[in-house]
Short mmCIF file of C-alpha atoms in Angstrom, two decimals:
data_model
loop_
_atom_site.label_atom_id
_atom_site.label_comp_id
_atom_site.label_asym_id
_atom_site.label_seq_id
_atom_site.Cartn_x
_atom_site.Cartn_y
_atom_site.Cartn_z
CA UNK A 164 86.66 76.39 64.28
CA UNK A 165 85.60 79.59 66.05
CA UNK A 166 84.36 82.35 63.77
CA UNK A 167 83.37 86.02 63.93
CA UNK A 168 83.00 87.87 67.23
CA UNK A 169 83.81 84.80 69.33
CA UNK A 170 87.08 84.32 67.46
CA UNK A 171 88.06 87.97 67.98
CA UNK A 172 87.28 87.81 71.71
CA UNK A 173 89.29 84.59 72.05
CA UNK A 174 92.30 86.12 70.29
CA UNK A 175 92.12 89.20 72.53
CA UNK A 176 92.09 87.06 75.65
CA UNK A 177 94.99 84.90 74.48
CA UNK A 178 97.05 88.02 73.73
CA UNK A 179 96.37 90.39 76.60
CA UNK A 180 96.11 87.76 79.32
CA UNK A 181 99.81 86.88 78.91
CA UNK A 182 100.87 90.22 80.39
CA UNK A 183 99.18 89.21 83.65
CA UNK A 184 101.59 86.28 83.92
CA UNK A 185 105.34 86.29 84.54
CA UNK A 186 107.23 87.00 81.31
CA UNK A 187 109.88 84.90 79.61
CA UNK A 188 112.94 86.80 80.84
CA UNK A 189 115.11 85.55 83.70
CA UNK A 190 115.70 88.45 86.10
CA UNK A 191 118.75 89.46 88.11
CA UNK A 192 118.14 91.54 91.24
CA UNK A 193 121.06 93.85 91.92
CA UNK A 194 121.76 95.88 95.07
CA UNK A 195 123.66 99.09 94.42
CA UNK A 196 125.12 100.93 97.42
CA UNK A 197 125.06 104.69 97.82
CA UNK A 198 128.23 106.58 96.93
CA UNK A 199 129.58 110.07 96.41
CA UNK A 200 127.63 110.28 93.14
CA UNK A 201 124.58 108.31 94.30
CA UNK A 202 122.60 109.76 97.26
CA UNK A 203 120.88 106.50 98.23
CA UNK A 204 121.01 102.79 97.57
CA UNK A 205 119.16 101.24 94.61
CA UNK A 206 117.43 97.97 93.90
CA UNK A 207 117.81 97.16 90.20
CA UNK A 208 115.86 94.47 88.35
CA UNK A 209 117.32 93.49 84.99
CA UNK A 210 116.75 90.87 82.30
CA UNK A 211 119.80 88.74 81.60
CA UNK A 212 119.41 88.03 77.87
CA UNK A 213 121.55 90.06 75.49
CA UNK A 214 119.62 93.05 74.17
CA UNK A 215 118.52 96.65 74.62
CA UNK A 216 115.80 97.30 77.20
CA UNK A 217 113.60 100.28 78.15
CA UNK A 218 114.00 101.58 81.71
CA UNK A 219 111.44 102.22 84.47
CA UNK A 220 112.34 104.42 87.45
CA UNK A 221 110.14 103.44 90.42
CA UNK A 222 109.64 105.26 93.76
CA UNK A 223 108.41 103.51 96.91
CA UNK A 224 105.83 104.91 99.33
CA UNK A 225 106.40 106.72 102.63
CA UNK A 226 108.19 104.52 105.22
CA UNK A 227 108.23 101.62 102.74
CA UNK A 228 111.07 99.75 101.01
CA UNK A 229 111.69 98.77 97.37
CA UNK A 230 112.14 95.14 98.42
CA UNK A 231 108.48 95.00 99.49
CA UNK A 232 107.53 95.51 95.83
CA UNK A 233 109.81 92.68 94.69
CA UNK A 234 107.19 90.40 93.12
CA UNK A 235 105.52 93.31 91.34
CA UNK A 236 108.78 94.69 89.96
CA UNK A 237 110.05 91.25 88.96
CA UNK A 238 106.79 90.67 87.09
CA UNK A 239 107.24 93.90 85.12
CA UNK A 240 110.94 93.32 84.50
CA UNK A 241 110.32 89.78 83.20
CA UNK A 242 108.51 91.37 80.25
CA UNK A 243 111.80 92.93 79.10
CA UNK A 244 112.27 96.07 81.21
CA UNK A 245 115.08 97.29 83.45
CA UNK A 246 113.70 98.71 86.69
CA UNK A 247 115.55 101.01 89.07
CA UNK A 248 114.03 101.48 92.54
CA UNK A 249 115.80 103.92 94.91
CA UNK A 250 115.62 103.49 98.70
CA UNK A 251 114.96 107.02 99.93
CA UNK A 252 115.75 107.96 103.55
CA UNK A 253 112.81 108.34 105.92
CA UNK A 254 113.46 112.08 106.15
CA UNK A 255 114.11 113.15 102.57
CA UNK A 256 114.37 116.94 102.70
CA UNK A 257 116.14 117.20 99.33
CA UNK A 258 113.88 114.84 97.43
CA UNK A 259 113.94 116.50 94.01
CA UNK A 260 117.69 117.19 94.26
CA UNK A 261 118.31 113.55 95.12
CA UNK A 262 116.20 112.34 92.21
CA UNK A 263 118.21 114.60 89.90
CA UNK A 264 121.43 112.97 91.15
CA UNK A 265 119.92 109.51 90.67
CA UNK A 266 118.99 110.41 87.08
CA UNK A 267 122.56 111.59 86.43
CA UNK A 268 123.89 108.36 87.93
CA UNK A 269 121.64 106.30 85.64
CA UNK A 270 122.97 108.08 82.58
CA UNK A 271 126.59 107.52 83.59
CA UNK A 272 126.55 104.25 85.52
CA UNK A 273 123.51 102.04 84.96
CA UNK A 274 125.21 100.13 82.13
CA UNK A 275 128.02 99.10 84.51
CA UNK A 276 125.73 97.34 87.03
CA UNK A 277 123.36 95.38 84.78
CA UNK A 278 124.38 91.99 83.35
CA UNK A 279 126.94 91.82 80.57
CA UNK A 280 125.48 92.40 77.07
CA UNK A 281 122.39 94.06 78.55
CA UNK A 282 122.01 97.62 77.28
CA UNK A 283 119.72 100.16 79.02
CA UNK A 284 117.84 102.19 76.40
CA UNK A 285 117.80 105.66 77.95
CA UNK A 286 115.79 107.00 75.03
CA UNK A 287 112.86 104.93 76.37
CA UNK A 288 112.40 105.76 80.03
CA UNK A 289 109.21 105.75 82.11
CA UNK A 290 108.66 106.88 85.70
CA UNK A 291 106.32 105.45 88.31
CA UNK A 292 105.71 105.32 92.03
CA UNK A 293 103.36 104.09 94.71
CA UNK A 294 101.61 106.22 97.36
CA UNK A 295 103.87 109.18 98.28
CA UNK A 296 106.24 107.85 95.60
CA UNK A 297 103.46 108.28 93.04
CA UNK A 298 103.18 111.95 93.95
CA UNK A 299 106.95 112.27 93.58
CA UNK A 300 106.85 110.56 90.18
CA UNK A 301 104.37 113.16 88.91
CA UNK A 302 106.53 116.02 90.20
CA UNK A 303 109.69 114.59 88.63
CA UNK A 304 108.00 113.95 85.29
CA UNK A 305 106.87 117.60 85.17
CA UNK A 306 110.33 118.98 86.03
CA UNK A 307 111.98 120.09 82.79
CA UNK A 308 115.37 120.41 84.52
CA UNK A 309 115.69 116.64 85.00
CA UNK A 310 118.65 115.22 83.03
CA UNK A 311 116.53 112.21 81.98
CA UNK A 312 113.55 112.72 79.71
CA UNK A 313 110.55 110.53 80.43
CA UNK A 314 108.19 109.09 77.84
CA UNK A 315 105.46 107.72 80.14
CA UNK A 316 104.18 108.29 83.69
CA UNK A 317 102.35 105.83 85.95
CA UNK A 318 100.92 106.59 89.37
CA UNK A 319 100.10 103.51 91.47
CA UNK A 320 97.78 104.64 94.26
CA UNK A 321 99.39 108.12 94.27
CA UNK A 322 98.78 110.19 97.42
CA UNK A 323 99.54 113.91 97.77
CA UNK A 324 99.09 114.34 101.52
CA UNK A 325 96.81 113.67 104.47
CA UNK A 326 94.08 116.09 103.32
CA UNK A 327 93.43 118.88 100.82
CA UNK A 328 94.65 121.35 103.46
CA UNK A 329 97.76 119.34 104.30
CA UNK A 330 99.63 118.48 101.12
CA UNK A 331 103.17 117.12 101.17
CA UNK A 332 106.03 118.37 98.99
CA UNK A 333 106.75 118.19 96.17
CA UNK A 334 103.42 119.91 95.46
CA UNK A 335 101.57 118.63 92.41
CA UNK A 336 97.79 118.91 92.76
CA UNK A 337 96.06 122.17 91.79
CA UNK A 338 92.38 121.13 91.89
CA UNK A 339 91.61 122.20 88.34
CA UNK A 340 90.49 119.49 85.89
CA UNK A 341 93.09 118.61 83.22
CA UNK A 342 95.49 121.26 84.58
CA UNK A 343 98.67 119.16 84.50
CA UNK A 344 101.07 120.56 81.95
CA UNK A 345 102.39 117.16 80.98
CA UNK A 346 103.52 116.28 77.46
CA UNK A 347 103.58 112.50 78.08
CA UNK A 348 100.84 109.89 78.53
CA UNK A 349 99.66 109.10 82.06
CA UNK A 350 98.15 106.02 83.68
CA UNK A 351 96.70 106.12 87.19
CA UNK A 352 96.00 102.90 89.08
CA UNK A 353 93.75 103.21 92.11
CA UNK A 354 92.36 100.90 94.78
CA UNK A 355 88.69 100.97 95.67
CA UNK A 356 89.23 100.54 99.42
CA UNK A 357 92.14 102.95 99.90
CA UNK A 358 89.93 105.86 100.97
CA UNK A 359 88.43 103.76 103.77
CA UNK A 360 89.84 103.61 107.30
CA UNK A 361 90.36 100.43 109.27
CA UNK A 362 88.46 101.85 112.28
CA UNK A 363 86.69 105.01 113.39
CA UNK A 364 89.78 106.23 115.27
CA UNK A 365 92.05 106.26 112.22
CA UNK A 366 92.03 108.28 109.02
CA UNK A 367 92.40 106.51 105.71
CA UNK A 368 95.86 106.62 104.16
CA UNK A 369 94.52 107.85 100.79
CA UNK A 370 91.53 110.10 101.52
CA UNK A 371 89.35 111.64 98.85
CA UNK A 372 90.80 114.84 97.40
CA UNK A 373 94.43 113.73 97.60
CA UNK A 374 94.26 110.23 96.11
CA UNK A 375 94.26 108.51 92.74
CA UNK A 376 90.98 110.02 91.56
CA UNK A 377 92.25 113.60 91.81
CA UNK A 378 95.53 112.77 90.05
CA UNK A 379 93.57 111.35 87.13
CA UNK A 380 91.14 114.28 87.17
CA UNK A 381 94.01 116.71 86.68
CA UNK A 382 95.84 114.68 83.99
CA UNK A 383 95.64 115.72 80.36
CA UNK A 384 95.04 113.20 77.57
CA UNK A 385 96.23 110.71 76.73
CA UNK A 386 95.40 109.46 80.21
CA UNK A 387 94.09 106.18 81.62
CA UNK A 388 92.44 105.20 84.88
CA UNK A 389 92.18 101.69 86.31
CA UNK A 390 90.62 101.04 89.70
CA UNK A 391 91.08 97.75 91.54
CA UNK A 392 87.58 97.78 93.01
CA UNK A 393 87.99 95.26 95.83
CA UNK A 394 91.55 96.02 96.99
CA UNK A 395 93.33 98.41 99.32
CA UNK A 396 96.27 100.78 99.26
CA UNK A 397 98.98 98.28 100.21
CA UNK A 398 97.62 95.07 98.70
CA UNK A 399 100.50 94.75 96.23
CA UNK A 400 103.14 94.95 99.00
CA UNK A 401 105.09 92.12 100.61
CA UNK A 402 106.07 93.75 103.88
CA UNK A 403 107.48 91.65 106.70
CA UNK A 404 107.61 91.67 110.50
CA UNK A 405 106.39 94.66 112.47
CA UNK A 406 105.72 96.70 109.33
CA UNK A 407 103.37 94.04 107.98
CA UNK A 408 101.39 94.25 111.21
CA UNK A 409 101.29 98.05 111.08
CA UNK A 410 100.06 97.99 107.49
CA UNK A 411 97.20 95.69 108.47
CA UNK A 412 96.30 98.07 111.32
CA UNK A 413 96.58 101.30 109.34
CA UNK A 414 95.46 100.35 105.84
CA UNK A 415 92.22 98.77 104.71
CA UNK A 416 92.87 95.56 102.79
CA UNK A 417 90.73 93.61 100.39
CA UNK A 418 89.85 89.96 100.86
CA UNK A 419 91.04 88.86 97.44
CA UNK A 420 94.33 87.19 96.59
CA UNK A 421 97.41 89.42 96.91
CA UNK A 422 98.98 87.48 94.04
CA UNK A 423 96.04 88.43 91.81
CA UNK A 424 96.48 92.10 92.72
CA UNK A 425 100.20 91.95 91.95
CA UNK A 426 99.54 90.27 88.60
CA UNK A 427 96.84 92.81 87.73
CA UNK A 428 98.97 95.85 88.56
CA UNK A 429 102.00 94.31 86.87
CA UNK A 430 100.05 93.49 83.73
CA UNK A 431 98.56 96.98 83.44
CA UNK A 432 101.99 98.55 83.87
CA UNK A 433 103.45 96.25 81.20
CA UNK A 434 100.60 97.04 78.78
CA UNK A 435 101.12 100.79 79.30
CA UNK A 436 104.90 100.57 78.86
CA UNK A 437 104.52 98.48 75.72
CA UNK A 438 102.10 101.06 74.32
CA UNK A 439 104.06 104.21 75.03
CA UNK A 440 107.69 103.09 75.10
CA UNK A 441 107.50 100.57 72.27
CA UNK A 442 104.47 101.52 70.18
CA UNK A 443 102.65 98.23 70.87
CA UNK A 444 99.22 99.43 72.00
CA UNK A 445 97.07 96.32 71.41
CA UNK A 446 97.29 94.92 74.97
CA UNK A 447 96.41 98.28 76.51
CA UNK A 448 93.46 98.75 74.17
CA UNK A 449 92.28 95.21 74.94
CA UNK A 450 92.26 95.87 78.71
CA UNK A 451 90.33 99.10 78.20
CA UNK A 452 87.77 97.34 76.01
CA UNK A 453 87.61 94.16 78.12
CA UNK A 454 88.60 94.83 81.77
CA UNK A 455 87.58 91.26 82.65
CA UNK A 456 90.85 90.12 81.07
CA UNK A 457 92.51 91.12 84.35
CA UNK A 458 92.65 88.64 87.25
CA UNK A 459 90.74 91.11 89.48
CA UNK A 460 87.72 93.37 89.04
CA UNK A 461 88.69 96.67 87.39
CA UNK A 462 85.85 99.16 87.75
CA UNK A 463 85.91 101.79 86.47
CA UNK A 464 88.34 101.74 83.56
CA UNK A 465 88.58 105.06 81.73
CA UNK A 466 90.59 106.08 78.68
CA UNK A 467 90.78 109.66 77.43
CA UNK A 468 92.93 109.92 74.33
CA UNK A 469 92.25 113.47 73.11
#
């Protein structure tokens, strides 16, 4: 029998490590076409077992597609979450207006597209996004006019522009520590290689001053920061064809397993959602205390709770 500290560490590992694996729920992937009330198509991931499930609204990065995040979003959904991922047009001049329409559509129509006996719990909604979509997620979460109220915010490699002098709308960063006027908890997931370029002729896609570090620096507690030390900006994507080649050319990648990166990001998101949508904070606390529970190196890991 294992006693004392060793027993505690073993129990922590057995508990928290499960979130880095696919959950028990079977997932349906549902394509929803745009309509008069819906400004763009959606990719919806839903559990199939009867029950009520929290909802995550997820925004893709610039020139990317929700389907390229399929393994990541299926991982999260399999832990009992409904995920809605809009496909924004390449030129999205009415971004905030479109998000507002999507939120209204979710309130009125999401129940009709998920499997029978599955109930979206719109009292427990989180928002997240990757790259440019992460910047958008912050802006939406701070917009009090949104018809949906969000309980948690996650930025996955959020990027606000190409430089501090060239920010992209919607404008979020203010370059004052802890300036964000958010009333909900925030988690920021960064990649250690994302501020590096692939060659001297190209700029990095997430340069210092507009990347994950600055988003965390401006977030108020409770806020969390997890950096995937040996990975790059797009290492959780599953792009295909020409776009996959372009990503390799434009974005620095790590040499580690992409599957491990997907499992790490998915597990952190699940731990954060469990903590702040469902009041189950043990897994999140365990990752903060023991980052080696993740399948990749997380360094640094920072938690500011007050």
